[in-house]
Short mmCIF file of C-alpha atoms in Angstrom, two decimals:
data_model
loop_
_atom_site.label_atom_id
_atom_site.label_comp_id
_atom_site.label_asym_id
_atom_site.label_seq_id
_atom_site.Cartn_x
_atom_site.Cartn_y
_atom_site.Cartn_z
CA UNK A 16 0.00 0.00 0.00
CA UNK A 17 2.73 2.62 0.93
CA UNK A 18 4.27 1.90 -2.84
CA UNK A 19 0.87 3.19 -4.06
CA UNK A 20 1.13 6.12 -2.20
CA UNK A 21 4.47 6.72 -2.96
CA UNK A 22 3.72 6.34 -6.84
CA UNK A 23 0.24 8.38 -6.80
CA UNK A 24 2.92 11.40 -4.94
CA UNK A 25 5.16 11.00 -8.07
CA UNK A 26 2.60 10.78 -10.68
CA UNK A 27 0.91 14.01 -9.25
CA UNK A 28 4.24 15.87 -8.68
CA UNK A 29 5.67 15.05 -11.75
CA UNK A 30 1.91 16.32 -13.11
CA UNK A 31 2.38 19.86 -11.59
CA UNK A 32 5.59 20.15 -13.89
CA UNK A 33 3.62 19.17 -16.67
CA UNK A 34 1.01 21.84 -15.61
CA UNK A 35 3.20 24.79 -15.54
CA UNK A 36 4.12 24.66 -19.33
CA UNK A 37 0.70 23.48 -20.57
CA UNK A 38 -1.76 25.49 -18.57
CA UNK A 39 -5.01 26.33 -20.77
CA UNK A 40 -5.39 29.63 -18.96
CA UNK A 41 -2.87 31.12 -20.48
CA UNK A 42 -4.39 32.22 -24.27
CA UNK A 43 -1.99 30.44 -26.79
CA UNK A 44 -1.75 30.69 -30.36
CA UNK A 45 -4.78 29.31 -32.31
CA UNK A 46 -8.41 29.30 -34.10
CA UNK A 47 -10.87 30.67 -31.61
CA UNK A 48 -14.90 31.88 -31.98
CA UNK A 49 -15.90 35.12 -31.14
CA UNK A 50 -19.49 36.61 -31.66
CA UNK A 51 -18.50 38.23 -35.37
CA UNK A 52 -16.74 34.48 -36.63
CA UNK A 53 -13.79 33.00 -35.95
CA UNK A 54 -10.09 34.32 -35.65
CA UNK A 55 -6.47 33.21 -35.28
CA UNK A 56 -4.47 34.37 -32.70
CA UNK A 57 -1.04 34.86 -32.46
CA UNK A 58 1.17 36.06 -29.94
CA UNK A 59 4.63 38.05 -30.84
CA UNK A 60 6.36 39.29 -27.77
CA UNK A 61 3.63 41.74 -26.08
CA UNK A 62 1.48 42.19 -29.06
CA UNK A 63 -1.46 40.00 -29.78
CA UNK A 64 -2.27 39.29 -33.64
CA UNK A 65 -5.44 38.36 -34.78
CA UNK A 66 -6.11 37.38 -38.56
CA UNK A 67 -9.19 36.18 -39.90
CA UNK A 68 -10.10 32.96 -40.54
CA UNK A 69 -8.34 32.87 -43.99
CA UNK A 70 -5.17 34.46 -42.93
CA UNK A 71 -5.94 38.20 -43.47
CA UNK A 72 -4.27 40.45 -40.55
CA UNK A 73 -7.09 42.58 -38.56
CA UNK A 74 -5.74 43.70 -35.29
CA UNK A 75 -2.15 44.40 -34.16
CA UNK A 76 -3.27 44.98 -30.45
CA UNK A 77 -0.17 46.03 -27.95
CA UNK A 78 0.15 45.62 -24.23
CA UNK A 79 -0.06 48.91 -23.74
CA UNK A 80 -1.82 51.07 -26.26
CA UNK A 81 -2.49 55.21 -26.59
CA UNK A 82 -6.15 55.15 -28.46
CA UNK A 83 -9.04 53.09 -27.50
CA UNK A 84 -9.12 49.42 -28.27
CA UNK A 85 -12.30 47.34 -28.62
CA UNK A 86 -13.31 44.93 -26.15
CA UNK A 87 -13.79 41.39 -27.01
CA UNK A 88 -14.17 37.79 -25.64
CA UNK A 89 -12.21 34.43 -27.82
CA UNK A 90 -13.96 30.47 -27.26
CA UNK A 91 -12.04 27.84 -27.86
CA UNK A 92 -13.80 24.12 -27.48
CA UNK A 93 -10.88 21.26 -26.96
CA UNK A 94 -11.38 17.64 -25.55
CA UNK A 95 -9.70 17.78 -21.92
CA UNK A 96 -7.22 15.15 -20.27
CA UNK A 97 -6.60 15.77 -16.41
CA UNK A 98 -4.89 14.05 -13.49
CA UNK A 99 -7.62 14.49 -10.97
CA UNK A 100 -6.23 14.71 -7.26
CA UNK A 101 -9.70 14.28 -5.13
CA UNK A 102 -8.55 15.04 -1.59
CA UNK A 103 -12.18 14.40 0.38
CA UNK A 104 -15.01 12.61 -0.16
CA UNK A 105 -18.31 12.92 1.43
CA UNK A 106 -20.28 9.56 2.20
CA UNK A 107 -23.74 9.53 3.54
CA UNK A 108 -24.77 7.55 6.70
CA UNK A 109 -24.99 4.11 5.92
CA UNK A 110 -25.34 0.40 8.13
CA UNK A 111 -25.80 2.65 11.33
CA UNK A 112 -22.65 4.54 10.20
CA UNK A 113 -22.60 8.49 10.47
CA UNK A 114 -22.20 10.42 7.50
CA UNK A 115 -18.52 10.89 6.91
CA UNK A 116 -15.63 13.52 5.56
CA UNK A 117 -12.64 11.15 4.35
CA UNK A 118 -9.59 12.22 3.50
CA UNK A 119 -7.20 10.00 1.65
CA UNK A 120 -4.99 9.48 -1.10
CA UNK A 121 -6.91 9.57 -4.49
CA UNK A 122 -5.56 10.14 -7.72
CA UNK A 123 -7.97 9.45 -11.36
CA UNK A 124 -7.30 10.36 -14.77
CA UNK A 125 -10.08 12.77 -16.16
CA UNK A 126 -11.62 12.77 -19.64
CA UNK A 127 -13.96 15.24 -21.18
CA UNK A 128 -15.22 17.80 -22.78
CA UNK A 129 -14.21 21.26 -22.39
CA UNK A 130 -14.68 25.51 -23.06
CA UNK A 131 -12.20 28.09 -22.62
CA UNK A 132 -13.42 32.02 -22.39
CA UNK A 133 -10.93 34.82 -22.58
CA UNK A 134 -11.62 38.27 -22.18
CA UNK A 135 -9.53 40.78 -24.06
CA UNK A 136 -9.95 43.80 -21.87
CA UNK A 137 -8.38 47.27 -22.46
CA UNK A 138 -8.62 49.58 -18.95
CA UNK A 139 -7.86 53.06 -18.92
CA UNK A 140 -4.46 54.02 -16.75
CA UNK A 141 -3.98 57.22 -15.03
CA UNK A 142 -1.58 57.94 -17.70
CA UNK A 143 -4.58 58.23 -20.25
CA UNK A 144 -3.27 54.92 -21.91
CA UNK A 145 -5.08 52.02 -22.53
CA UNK A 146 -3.84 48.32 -20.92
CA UNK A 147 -4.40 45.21 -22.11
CA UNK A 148 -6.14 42.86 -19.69
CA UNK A 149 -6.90 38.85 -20.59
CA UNK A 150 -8.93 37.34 -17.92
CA UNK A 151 -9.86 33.62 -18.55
CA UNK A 152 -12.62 31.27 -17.37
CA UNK A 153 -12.89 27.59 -18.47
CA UNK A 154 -15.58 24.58 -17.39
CA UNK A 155 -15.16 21.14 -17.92
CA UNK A 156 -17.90 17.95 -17.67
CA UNK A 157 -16.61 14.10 -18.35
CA UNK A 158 -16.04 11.15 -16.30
CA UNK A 159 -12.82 10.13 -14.64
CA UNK A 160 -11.50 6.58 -13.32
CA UNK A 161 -8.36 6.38 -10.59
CA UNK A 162 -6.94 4.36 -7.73
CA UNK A 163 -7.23 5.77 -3.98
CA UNK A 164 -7.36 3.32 -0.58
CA UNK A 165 -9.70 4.00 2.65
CA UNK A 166 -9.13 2.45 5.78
CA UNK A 167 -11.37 -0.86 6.41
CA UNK A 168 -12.04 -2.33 9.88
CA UNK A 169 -14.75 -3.53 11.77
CA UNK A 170 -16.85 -0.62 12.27
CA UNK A 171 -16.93 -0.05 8.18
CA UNK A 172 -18.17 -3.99 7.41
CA UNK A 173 -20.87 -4.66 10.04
CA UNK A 174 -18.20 -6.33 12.75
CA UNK A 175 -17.13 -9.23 9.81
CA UNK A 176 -13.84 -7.61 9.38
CA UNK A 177 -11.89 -8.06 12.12
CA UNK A 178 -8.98 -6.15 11.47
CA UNK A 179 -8.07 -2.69 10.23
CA UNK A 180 -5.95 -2.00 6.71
CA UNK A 181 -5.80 0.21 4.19
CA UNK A 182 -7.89 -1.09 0.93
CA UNK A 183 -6.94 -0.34 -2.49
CA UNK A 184 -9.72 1.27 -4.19
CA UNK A 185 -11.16 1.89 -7.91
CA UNK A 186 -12.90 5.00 -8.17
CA UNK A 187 -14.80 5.79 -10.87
CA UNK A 188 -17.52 8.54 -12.13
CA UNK A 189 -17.89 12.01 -13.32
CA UNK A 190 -17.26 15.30 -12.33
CA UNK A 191 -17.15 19.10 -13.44
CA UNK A 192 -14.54 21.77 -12.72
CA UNK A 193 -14.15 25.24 -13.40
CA UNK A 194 -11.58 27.32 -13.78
CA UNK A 195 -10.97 31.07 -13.64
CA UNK A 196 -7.74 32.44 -14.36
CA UNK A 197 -4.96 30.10 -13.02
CA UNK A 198 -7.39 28.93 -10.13
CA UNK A 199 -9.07 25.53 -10.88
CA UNK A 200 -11.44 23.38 -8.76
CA UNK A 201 -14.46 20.74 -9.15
CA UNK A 202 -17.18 18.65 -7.96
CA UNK A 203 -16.84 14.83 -8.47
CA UNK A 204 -19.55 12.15 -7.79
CA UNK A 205 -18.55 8.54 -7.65
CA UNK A 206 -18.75 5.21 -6.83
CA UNK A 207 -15.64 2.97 -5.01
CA UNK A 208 -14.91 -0.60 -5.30
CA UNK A 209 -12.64 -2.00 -2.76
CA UNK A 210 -10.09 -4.39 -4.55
CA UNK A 211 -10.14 -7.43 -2.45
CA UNK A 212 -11.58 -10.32 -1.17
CA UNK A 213 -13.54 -8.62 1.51
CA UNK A 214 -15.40 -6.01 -1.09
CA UNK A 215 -18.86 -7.71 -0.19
CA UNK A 216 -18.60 -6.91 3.23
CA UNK A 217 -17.19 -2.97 2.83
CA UNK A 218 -20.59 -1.14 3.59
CA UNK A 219 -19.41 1.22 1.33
CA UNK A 220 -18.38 -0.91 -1.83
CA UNK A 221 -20.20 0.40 -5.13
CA UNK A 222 -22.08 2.80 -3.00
CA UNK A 223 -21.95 6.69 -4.14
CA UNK A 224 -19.97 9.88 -2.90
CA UNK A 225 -19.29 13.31 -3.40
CA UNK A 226 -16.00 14.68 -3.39
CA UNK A 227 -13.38 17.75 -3.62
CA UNK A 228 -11.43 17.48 -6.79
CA UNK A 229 -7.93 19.67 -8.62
CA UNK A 230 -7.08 19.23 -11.98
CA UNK A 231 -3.81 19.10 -12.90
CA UNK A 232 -3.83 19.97 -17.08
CA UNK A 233 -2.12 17.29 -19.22
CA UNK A 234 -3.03 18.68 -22.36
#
């Protein structure tokens, strides 16, 4: 069990590295929608191209510019693969249990669809000049499947089990997370089987949760 651990630690860690150069919050060069068609983007230095559909060059737009700029918001649709780190699940009272707040090791890979929203912004500065501001928000809905362990004893199998360990787990489900700017969190709801012999008498085998869940980006 503690070589799980110790690999679901490495997989996430070596995840966050992965995170920091891939992030979707931060607007990257590429086809997007807006509300008059779609666009490319490209980024050269501190100035944001954009070029129609077909290639033509609209909009040099700087960092920091002296006349007004327009306002405008780019979409961008993408199928979404995450490492999903779910540090607490919620399970309801069950078999004279209380309802309960676990916290254990859980780590699933997440699959699904996603949208990206960012807001090209240009806000006046005391200086009369005009800055360039790109806020982003993103949501996500798909289903996820991982490994995790929870601690099974007596009180969790109706007095048949009478020992305590730590069980290794299959979690699957689905779940939805948002993101706005480089912040990201989500809901997951799932279902655990314990992967062992003594799954039949877990109270809470195949029975459903609700849990805290981080994304770490692999795409």
């Amino acid at each position: 069990m503690r070589l799980l651990v110790y690999i679901s630690f490495i997989f996430l860690l070596g995840s966050c590295g992965v995170i920091q150069n891939t992030s979707k919050f931060g607007l990257k060069d590429g086809l997007y929608r807006t509300n008059q068609g779609k666009v490319l983007i490209e980024t050269q230095n501190d100035t944001l191209l954009v070029f129609s559909e077909n290639g033509k060059k609209e909009h040099s737009l700087l960092a920091i510019s002296s006349v007004p700029q327009r306002n405008f918001t780019l979409e961008k649709s993408t199928f979404d693969i995450d490492v999903l780190a779910i540090p607490a699940k919620y399970r309801v009272s069950l078999s004279g249990m209380p309802a309960q707040l676990n916290s254990e090791i859980n780590a699933a890979l997440y699959f699904g669809k996603r949208n990206d929203y960012f807001q090209v912004n240009f806000e006046k500065s005391p200086s009369n000049r005009f800055k360039r501001k790109i806020d982003h928000y993103g949501f996500s809905i798909g289903g996820f499947v991982g490994l995790g362990n929870s601690v099974i004893n007596s009180d969790v199998s109706q007095g048949l089990i009478p020992y305590e360990y730590q069980g290794i787990t299959f979690s699957k489900g689905i779940a939805g997370i948002i993101a706005i700017n480089n912040f990201t969190l989500g809901i997951a709801y799932g279902f655990d089987n314990l992967l062992d012999n003594n799954s039949s008498q877990w109270i809470y085998n195949q029975k459903p949760w609700v849990g805290l869940a981080l994304g770490l980006n692999l795409n």
